[in-house]
Coordinates of C-alpha atoms and ligand atoms in Angstrom, one line a residue:
M1 CA -12.5 -0.6 32.8
T2 CA -13.7 -2.6 29.8
A3 CA -12.3 -3.5 26.1
D4 CA -14.5 -2.7 23.2
G5 CA -16.6 -5.3 23.0
L6 CA -15.7 -7.7 24.9
G7 CA -16.3 -6.6 28.3
G8 CA -12.9 -7.8 29.0
T9 CA -9.8 -5.8 31.1
I10 CA -7.8 -3.4 29.4
A11 CA -4.2 -3.4 30.4
R12 CA -3.2 -1.2 32.4
Y13 CA 0.7 -0.7 34.0
D14 CA 1.7 1.1 37.1
A15 CA 5.1 2.7 37.4
R16 CA 6.8 -0.6 37.7
G17 CA 5.4 -2.0 34.2
R18 CA 3.1 -4.4 37.2
T19 CA -0.3 -5.2 35.0
V20 CA -2.8 -3.1 37.6
F21 CA -5.7 -4.9 35.5
V22 CA -5.9 -8.6 35.4
L23 CA -6.5 -10.5 32.2
E24 CA -8.0 -13.6 31.5
C25 CA -5.8 -14.4 28.4
I26 CA -3.2 -12.5 26.2
V27 CA -2.3 -13.3 23.3
T28 CA 1.5 -12.6 22.7
K29 CA 3.5 -11.8 18.8
F30 CA 7.7 -11.4 19.3
G31 CA 8.8 -9.8 16.1
G32 CA 12.3 -11.2 14.5
S33 CA 14.6 -8.5 16.4
S34 CA 12.6 -9.9 19.7
L35 CA 13.6 -12.9 19.0
A36 CA 17.3 -12.2 17.6
S37 CA 19.7 -13.7 20.1
D38 CA 19.8 -16.0 23.0
E39 CA 19.9 -12.6 25.2
Q40 CA 16.4 -11.7 23.4
F41 CA 15.3 -15.0 24.2
R42 CA 15.8 -14.3 27.7
K43 CA 14.0 -11.0 27.9
V44 CA 10.8 -12.9 26.4
R45 CA 10.7 -14.8 28.7
S46 CA 10.9 -12.1 31.7
I47 CA 7.9 -10.1 29.7
L48 CA 6.3 -13.5 30.0
E49 CA 7.2 -13.8 33.7
L50 CA 5.3 -10.5 35.0
E51 CA 2.1 -11.5 33.4
P52 CA 1.2 -15.3 33.4
T53 CA -2.2 -15.0 31.5
R54 CA 0.0 -14.8 28.7
L55 CA -0.7 -18.1 27.7
Y56 CA 0.2 -17.7 23.8
L57 CA 3.3 -16.9 22.0
I58 CA 3.5 -16.5 18.2
P59 CA 7.0 -15.7 17.0
S60 CA 9.2 -14.8 14.0
A61 CA 11.7 -15.9 12.6
P62 CA 15.5 -14.7 14.0
G63 CA 15.7 -11.3 12.9
K64 CA 18.6 -9.0 12.6
R65 CA 20.9 -8.5 16.0
F66 CA 22.5 -5.6 14.2
P67 CA 21.8 -3.3 11.5
T68 CA 24.2 -4.7 8.8
D69 CA 23.0 -8.1 10.4
E70 CA 20.8 -11.1 7.6
K71 CA 17.5 -12.1 9.0
V72 CA 16.5 -15.9 8.9
T73 CA 14.2 -15.7 6.5
D74 CA 16.1 -13.6 3.6
L75 CA 19.0 -16.5 4.3
L76 CA 15.4 -19.5 3.4
Y77 CA 14.9 -17.4 0.3
D78 CA 18.4 -17.5 -0.8
C79 CA 19.5 -20.4 -0.3
H80 CA 15.9 -21.7 -2.4
A81 CA 16.5 -19.7 -5.0
L82 CA 19.6 -21.5 -5.3
A83 CA 18.5 -24.7 -4.9
A84 CA 16.1 -24.0 -7.4
E85 CA 19.4 -23.1 -10.1
G86 CA 20.8 -26.4 -8.9
K87 CA 23.2 -24.1 -7.6
P88 CA 25.1 -24.6 -3.7
F89 CA 23.4 -23.4 -1.0
D90 CA 26.1 -24.2 2.1
D91 CA 27.6 -21.4 2.6
L92 CA 24.0 -19.9 3.0
F93 CA 22.6 -22.2 5.2
V94 CA 25.6 -22.3 7.9
K95 CA 24.9 -19.3 8.9
I96 CA 20.9 -20.0 9.4
R97 CA 22.6 -23.3 11.3
E98 CA 24.6 -21.6 14.1
R99 CA 22.3 -19.0 14.5
Y100 CA 19.6 -21.3 15.9
L101 CA 22.2 -23.6 17.5
S102 CA 24.1 -20.2 19.2
I103 CA 20.3 -20.0 20.7
A104 CA 19.9 -23.3 21.6
Q105 CA 23.5 -24.2 23.1
H106 CA 23.6 -20.9 25.1
L107 CA 20.5 -21.1 26.9
H108 CA 21.3 -25.4 27.3
L109 CA 17.9 -26.4 25.0
E110 CA 17.6 -30.5 24.8
V111 CA 15.2 -30.2 22.0
D112 CA 16.5 -31.6 19.2
I113 CA 17.7 -28.9 16.7
E114 CA 20.6 -30.2 14.5
G115 CA 17.7 -33.0 13.5
A116 CA 15.7 -30.5 12.6
L117 CA 17.7 -28.6 10.8
D118 CA 19.6 -31.5 9.1
E119 CA 15.8 -32.2 7.8
V120 CA 14.8 -28.4 6.2
H121 CA 18.7 -28.6 4.7
R122 CA 17.7 -32.2 3.3
G123 CA 13.9 -30.7 2.3
I124 CA 15.5 -27.1 0.9
A125 CA 17.9 -29.8 -1.7
G126 CA 15.0 -31.9 -2.0
G127 CA 13.2 -29.7 -3.9
K128 CA 10.4 -28.4 -1.6
S129 CA 8.7 -25.3 -2.5
R130 CA 9.6 -21.8 -1.9
D131 CA 6.8 -21.1 1.0
W132 CA 8.1 -24.4 2.5
C133 CA 11.6 -23.0 2.7
A134 CA 10.3 -19.8 4.1
S135 CA 8.3 -20.6 7.0
R136 CA 11.2 -23.0 9.0
G137 CA 12.5 -19.8 9.8
E138 CA 9.4 -19.5 12.2
Y139 CA 8.8 -23.4 12.6
L140 CA 12.7 -23.5 14.1
C141 CA 12.1 -20.6 16.5
G142 CA 9.4 -21.9 17.3
L143 CA 10.5 -25.2 18.1
L144 CA 13.2 -23.6 20.6
V145 CA 11.3 -21.0 22.3
A146 CA 9.0 -23.9 23.4
D147 CA 11.6 -25.4 24.8
Y148 CA 13.0 -22.9 26.6
L149 CA 9.4 -21.9 28.3
G150 CA 8.8 -25.3 28.6
W151 CA 5.3 -24.8 26.9
R152 CA 3.2 -27.1 24.4
F153 CA 4.5 -26.5 20.5
V154 CA 1.5 -26.2 17.6
D155 CA 2.2 -26.2 14.6
A156 CA 0.8 -23.7 12.9
A157 CA 0.2 -26.1 9.7
E158 CA -2.3 -27.7 12.1
G159 CA -4.5 -24.5 12.5
I160 CA -4.0 -22.0 9.8
R161 CA -5.8 -23.2 6.2
F162 CA -5.1 -21.9 3.2
H163 CA -7.5 -22.0 0.1
D164 CA -6.1 -23.9 -3.4
D165 CA -5.7 -20.2 -4.4
G166 CA -3.4 -19.3 -1.6
T167 CA -6.0 -17.1 0.4
L168 CA -6.7 -17.3 3.7
D169 CA -9.7 -19.8 4.7
D170 CA -10.4 -17.7 7.6
E171 CA -13.0 -19.4 8.2
K172 CA -11.7 -22.9 8.7
T173 CA -9.0 -21.6 10.4
Q174 CA -11.0 -20.1 13.2
E175 CA -12.6 -23.4 13.8
L176 CA -9.0 -25.5 13.5
L177 CA -7.3 -22.5 15.7
S178 CA -9.7 -22.7 18.2
G179 CA -10.3 -26.3 18.4
L180 CA -6.6 -27.0 18.6
L181 CA -6.2 -24.4 21.6
K182 CA -9.3 -24.1 23.5
D183 CA -7.5 -25.8 26.4
R184 CA -5.6 -22.4 27.2
K185 CA -2.4 -24.3 28.1
P186 CA -0.1 -22.5 27.5
S187 CA 1.7 -22.9 23.6
V188 CA 3.9 -21.6 21.1
V189 CA 2.1 -21.2 17.2
P190 CA 4.9 -20.1 14.8
G191 CA 4.1 -17.5 13.0
F192 CA 4.2 -16.1 9.3
Y193 CA 2.1 -19.4 7.9
G194 CA -0.5 -22.3 7.3
S195 CA -0.8 -24.5 5.2
R196 CA -3.6 -25.9 2.7
A197 CA -6.1 -29.0 3.1
N198 CA -4.1 -30.9 1.3
G199 CA -1.0 -30.4 3.5
E200 CA 1.3 -28.3 1.6
V201 CA 2.9 -25.2 3.4
V202 CA 1.8 -21.5 2.4
T203 CA 3.0 -18.5 3.9
F204 CA 1.5 -15.1 3.9
S205 CA 3.4 -12.3 2.5
R206 CA 6.2 -10.5 4.6
G207 CA 5.3 -9.8 8.3
G208 CA 3.0 -12.1 8.2
S209 CA 3.6 -13.5 12.3
D210 CA 1.0 -10.3 12.6
I211 CA -1.6 -11.9 11.0
T212 CA -1.1 -15.6 13.1
G213 CA -1.1 -13.4 16.5
A214 CA -4.6 -11.7 15.1
L215 CA -5.6 -14.9 14.5
V216 CA -4.5 -16.9 17.2
A217 CA -6.0 -13.8 19.1
R218 CA -9.5 -14.3 18.1
A219 CA -9.9 -17.8 18.1
V220 CA -8.9 -18.2 21.9
G221 CA -11.3 -14.9 22.7
A222 CA -7.9 -13.2 23.5
D223 CA -8.6 -10.0 26.2
V224 CA -5.8 -8.3 24.2
Y225 CA -3.5 -9.2 21.3
E226 CA 0.2 -8.3 22.2
N227 CA 2.2 -7.2 19.2
W228 CA 6.1 -6.7 20.8
T229 CA 8.9 -5.8 18.6
D230 CA 11.3 -3.0 18.7
V231 CA 9.9 -0.1 18.8
S232 CA 7.8 1.5 21.5
G233 CA 4.2 1.8 19.5
F234 CA 3.0 4.5 17.0
L235 CA 4.8 8.1 16.4
M236 CA 2.5 10.9 15.5
A237 CA 4.6 11.9 12.1
D238 CA 7.7 10.2 10.7
P239 CA 11.1 10.6 13.1
R240 CA 13.1 11.4 9.7
I241 CA 10.9 14.4 9.4
I242 CA 9.9 16.0 12.7
D243 CA 12.6 15.7 15.3
G244 CA 11.4 13.4 18.4
P245 CA 8.0 12.9 17.5
A246 CA 5.3 12.4 20.1
E247 CA 4.3 8.8 21.1
I248 CA 0.6 7.3 20.1
S249 CA -0.5 5.9 23.1
S250 CA -4.5 5.5 22.2
I251 CA -5.1 4.9 18.7
T252 CA -8.5 3.2 16.7
Y253 CA -8.8 0.6 13.9
K254 CA -10.0 3.3 11.8
E255 CA -7.5 6.4 12.3
L256 CA -4.3 3.1 12.4
R257 CA -5.9 2.3 8.4
E258 CA -6.0 5.6 7.4
L259 CA -2.2 6.4 8.4
S260 CA -0.9 2.8 7.4
H261 CA -2.3 3.7 3.9
M262 CA -0.3 6.7 3.9
G263 CA 2.7 5.1 5.0
A264 CA 3.0 4.6 8.4
S265 CA 3.9 1.4 9.2
V266 CA 4.8 -1.0 12.1
L267 CA 1.8 -3.7 11.9
H268 CA 1.0 -5.7 9.4
E269 CA -2.3 -4.2 7.4
D270 CA -4.0 -7.4 7.3
A271 CA -3.1 -8.1 10.8
M272 CA -5.9 -5.6 11.9
F273 CA -9.0 -7.7 10.1
P274 CA -9.8 -10.3 12.7
V275 CA -9.3 -8.9 15.7
H276 CA -10.9 -5.0 15.0
R277 CA -13.8 -7.4 13.3
V278 CA -14.7 -8.9 17.4
G279 CA -13.7 -5.8 19.2
I280 CA -10.0 -7.5 20.6
P281 CA -7.0 -4.4 21.0
T282 CA -4.0 -4.8 19.8
N283 CA -1.1 -3.5 22.0
I284 CA 2.3 -2.8 20.1
R285 CA 5.1 -2.9 22.6
N286 CA 9.1 -2.8 22.9
T287 CA 10.8 -5.8 24.0
N288 CA 13.5 -4.0 24.9
K289 CA 11.0 -2.1 27.4
P290 CA 8.6 -3.6 28.1
Y291 CA 7.7 -1.6 30.9
H292 CA 6.5 1.7 28.3
P293 CA 2.7 0.8 27.9
G294 CA 3.4 1.4 23.6
T295 CA 0.3 2.1 21.6
L296 CA -3.1 0.5 22.4
I297 CA -5.8 0.2 19.1
S298 CA -8.8 -0.4 19.9
K299 CA -11.9 -0.7 18.5
N300 CA -13.3 3.0 19.6
A301 CA -10.9 4.0 22.3
P302 CA -13.1 4.0 25.1
N303 CA -12.1 6.0 28.6
E304 CA -9.6 8.6 27.1
V305 CA -9.6 11.5 29.9
S306 CA -9.1 13.9 26.8
V307 CA -9.0 13.0 23.0
P308 CA -5.9 15.0 21.4
T309 CA -7.5 16.9 18.1
I310 CA -5.3 15.4 15.6
T311 CA -4.2 11.6 16.1
G312 CA -1.2 11.1 13.5
I313 CA -0.3 12.8 10.5
A314 CA 1.4 10.5 7.7
G315 CA 1.9 11.1 3.8
H316 CA 3.4 10.1 0.4
Q317 CA 5.2 11.6 -2.8
G318 CA 4.9 10.6 -6.0
Y319 CA 1.1 10.9 -7.0
S320 CA -0.4 12.1 -10.5
V321 CA -3.6 14.3 -10.9
I322 CA -5.2 13.1 -14.3
N323 CA -7.7 16.3 -15.1
V324 CA -10.6 15.3 -17.3
E325 CA -13.0 18.9 -18.3
K326 CA -16.0 18.0 -20.5
N327 CA -19.2 20.3 -21.0
M328 CA -21.6 19.8 -19.4
M329 CA -20.0 17.0 -17.6
N330 CA -22.6 16.8 -15.2
S331 CA -25.5 16.2 -16.6
E332 CA -24.1 13.2 -18.9
V333 CA -25.0 9.8 -16.3
G334 CA -22.5 6.9 -16.1
F335 CA -19.3 9.5 -18.0
G336 CA -17.6 9.0 -14.4
R337 CA -17.9 5.6 -14.5
K338 CA -16.5 5.5 -18.2
V339 CA -13.6 7.2 -16.7
L340 CA -13.1 4.9 -13.9
S341 CA -13.6 1.9 -16.1
I342 CA -10.8 2.7 -18.4
L343 CA -7.8 2.7 -15.6
E344 CA -9.6 -0.3 -13.9
E345 CA -8.7 -1.9 -17.7
Y346 CA -4.9 -1.1 -16.4
G347 CA -5.4 -2.5 -13.0
I348 CA -4.8 0.8 -11.0
S349 CA -6.9 2.3 -8.8
F350 CA -7.6 5.6 -7.7
E351 CA -6.6 7.3 -4.2
H352 CA -8.6 10.7 -4.5
M353 CA -11.4 12.5 -7.1
P354 CA -12.6 15.6 -6.3
T355 CA -15.3 16.6 -8.5
G356 CA -16.2 19.8 -9.9
I357 CA -19.4 20.8 -12.5
D358 CA -17.8 20.0 -15.5
S359 CA -14.5 18.5 -14.2
M360 CA -12.6 15.9 -12.4
C361 CA -9.5 14.7 -11.2
V362 CA -8.5 11.4 -10.4
V363 CA -5.2 11.3 -8.4
V364 CA -3.2 7.7 -8.6
K365 CA 0.1 6.8 -7.8
S366 CA 2.6 8.3 -10.7
E367 CA 4.3 4.8 -10.6
L368 CA 1.2 3.1 -11.6
L369 CA 0.2 5.6 -14.4
A370 CA 4.0 5.5 -15.9
S371 CA 3.4 2.0 -18.2
H372 CA 0.0 2.9 -20.0
R373 CA 0.4 6.8 -19.9
E374 CA 0.0 7.2 -23.8
E375 CA -2.6 4.6 -23.6
I376 CA -4.6 5.9 -21.0
L377 CA -4.5 9.4 -21.6
E378 CA -5.7 8.7 -25.3
K379 CA -8.7 6.8 -24.3
L380 CA -9.6 9.3 -22.2
E381 CA -8.9 11.5 -24.9
K382 CA -11.7 9.8 -26.8
L383 CA -14.3 9.6 -24.2
V384 CA -14.2 13.8 -23.5
D385 CA -14.6 13.6 -28.0
G386 CA -13.3 17.2 -28.6
S387 CA -16.0 19.5 -26.1
G388 CA -13.6 19.4 -23.3
S389 CA -9.1 18.3 -21.8
V390 CA -7.2 16.1 -20.8
T391 CA -4.0 17.0 -18.7
V392 CA -1.7 14.9 -16.2
S393 CA 0.4 17.0 -13.2
D394 CA 2.7 15.3 -11.8
N395 CA 4.6 15.5 -9.1
L396 CA 1.7 15.3 -6.4
S397 CA 2.5 14.7 -2.7
I398 CA -0.9 13.4 -0.3
I399 CA -0.7 14.1 3.5
A400 CA -3.1 13.1 5.8
T401 CA -4.4 14.1 9.3
V402 CA -5.9 11.4 10.9
G403 CA -7.7 12.7 14.3
R404 CA -11.0 11.0 16.1
G405 CA -10.7 14.3 17.9
M406 CA -11.7 16.1 15.0
V407 CA -15.2 15.4 15.1
H408 CA -15.4 17.3 18.2
N409 CA -13.4 20.1 17.6
C410 CA -14.5 23.2 15.7
G411 CA -11.6 25.1 13.0
T412 CA -9.4 22.3 12.8
A413 CA -9.2 22.5 8.6
A414 CA -8.9 26.2 9.3
R415 CA -6.2 26.4 11.8
L416 CA -4.0 23.4 9.4
F417 CA -4.5 25.6 6.5
S418 CA -3.6 28.6 8.8
A419 CA -0.4 26.5 9.8
M420 CA 0.2 25.8 5.5
S421 CA -0.2 28.9 5.0
R422 CA 1.8 30.9 7.5
A423 CA 4.4 28.6 5.8
R424 CA 3.9 29.4 2.2
I425 CA 2.3 26.2 0.9
N426 CA 0.3 26.2 -1.6
V427 CA -2.6 23.3 -1.5
R428 CA -2.7 21.6 -4.9
M429 CA -6.0 19.1 -3.1
I430 CA -8.0 18.9 -0.9
D431 CA -10.4 15.8 0.2
Q432 CA -11.9 16.1 3.7
G433 CA -14.7 12.4 4.5
S434 CA -18.1 12.9 5.7
S435 CA -16.6 10.7 8.5
E436 CA -14.3 13.6 9.6
L437 CA -11.1 11.5 10.6
S438 CA -9.0 13.0 8.2
I439 CA -8.0 16.1 6.7
I440 CA -6.3 15.0 3.2
V441 CA -4.0 17.7 1.2
G442 CA -2.6 17.4 -2.3
V443 CA 1.0 19.4 -2.3
N444 CA 3.4 19.8 -4.8
D445 CA 6.8 17.5 -3.4
S446 CA 8.5 20.3 -3.3
D447 CA 6.4 20.9 -0.6
F448 CA 6.1 17.8 1.3
E449 CA 8.3 17.8 4.2
A450 CA 7.4 21.6 5.1
T451 CA 3.4 20.5 5.2
I452 CA 4.1 17.9 7.4
R453 CA 5.6 20.3 9.7
A454 CA 3.9 22.5 9.8
I455 CA 1.2 20.4 10.2
Y456 CA 2.3 18.9 13.2
H457 CA 3.6 22.0 15.3
E458 CA 0.4 23.6 14.6
F459 CA -1.4 20.8 16.8
V460 CA 1.5 19.6 18.9
G461 CA 4.1 22.1 19.4
Ligands
LIG1 N1 9.6 -14.2 9.6 C1 9.2 -13.9 8.0 C2 9.9 -12.1 7.6 O1 11.0 -11.8 7.3 C3 7.5 -13.1 8.6 C4 7.0 -12.4 9.7 O2 8.5 -11.9 10.3 O3 6.7 -12.1 10.3 O4 8.5 -11.1 6.7

């Protein structure tokens, strides 16, 4: 059994959760809820003990222990905001202090976490940047985890490099991280941040520890990147719409990209690229159900006995369709470009663009259109110049049915549209990319949930 592109081995687990095929190097990332308390720390350690080739750990900052709890990162942002306005922030900082001290005390840790907390407090009071303050959640958590496991602590500021404009310096990061970690000594690398060449700390966007994990996995040439969280991977549909949807055991990076774009989120979008490019699979796992195999995301979903016709369904409400009609549009070279450049002027990206002979529809998010709607329509009217029309219709939902299995199955579209027709749903737009990876339908917002249900029950039961 080989991993995509690498020729390594993909993890398989027996009924008791033991790895059947041994991997040489696994990178693990544990999310905030997986490190929210000393009890969660204990679970993390037993997961690592199950598999000695889990060599690297990327921690998030402690997250929520119960639904109404606060995340350390949110508290740090709030402390920074208060300090920036010259207001006292000690009442909030006490909560942060207690979180770390409680974990350290319950686990009998020796690291000087009080000293590290004092330094963070001084930094916030002394006007350190917003990114620096937020990054301390992961930094402090990393100190605790490293001490608890007896592993080396590697500061992400030394391995993850950002350009001066705040974007990731991918090449330099690869060089620095692979140099720092090449000895394959078990190490903890805090997630979410890195630094500019001048040492200033920079963070990724929220949820960015997922990206750190992917960068570490790529740098050490891991067999698999395990992303441990509080769900057992991806579900085929939103559980708020479908009661108990089926779990997705295997998905390709391309499919996941389509589903994430339409709202299915477990993993930070930017965490896919570093590992996808070099063929390292990502395995989403549940810290609270360590024997559940989770979802395996890979380049080609290899070694499948049978491919399901559809992998998942996701959608969004709140789109608008700009319908532009113009006589002889078909023969006017560059007309489409002119329409799109008007949208570009206002920084609006379009989602879909079905066209006819003398008409084109541009589907955009209504909230993006809202602020400049009148100006944009005026400019489009000018473009059609009295020989056509420009109209907008709102309240469109877009639903993507995604599946690599569609390529091999005739009649998928027929089944999908028959199911919608039986549910008396009117289709306002259809788009099937040439990749045959997804079928996109546009329906009235009021039909959004009914459409997802109709498609799900047709293909999954
Ligand atoms: N702690 C950061 C956040 O809450 C980053 C992360 O958890 O990935 O967004």
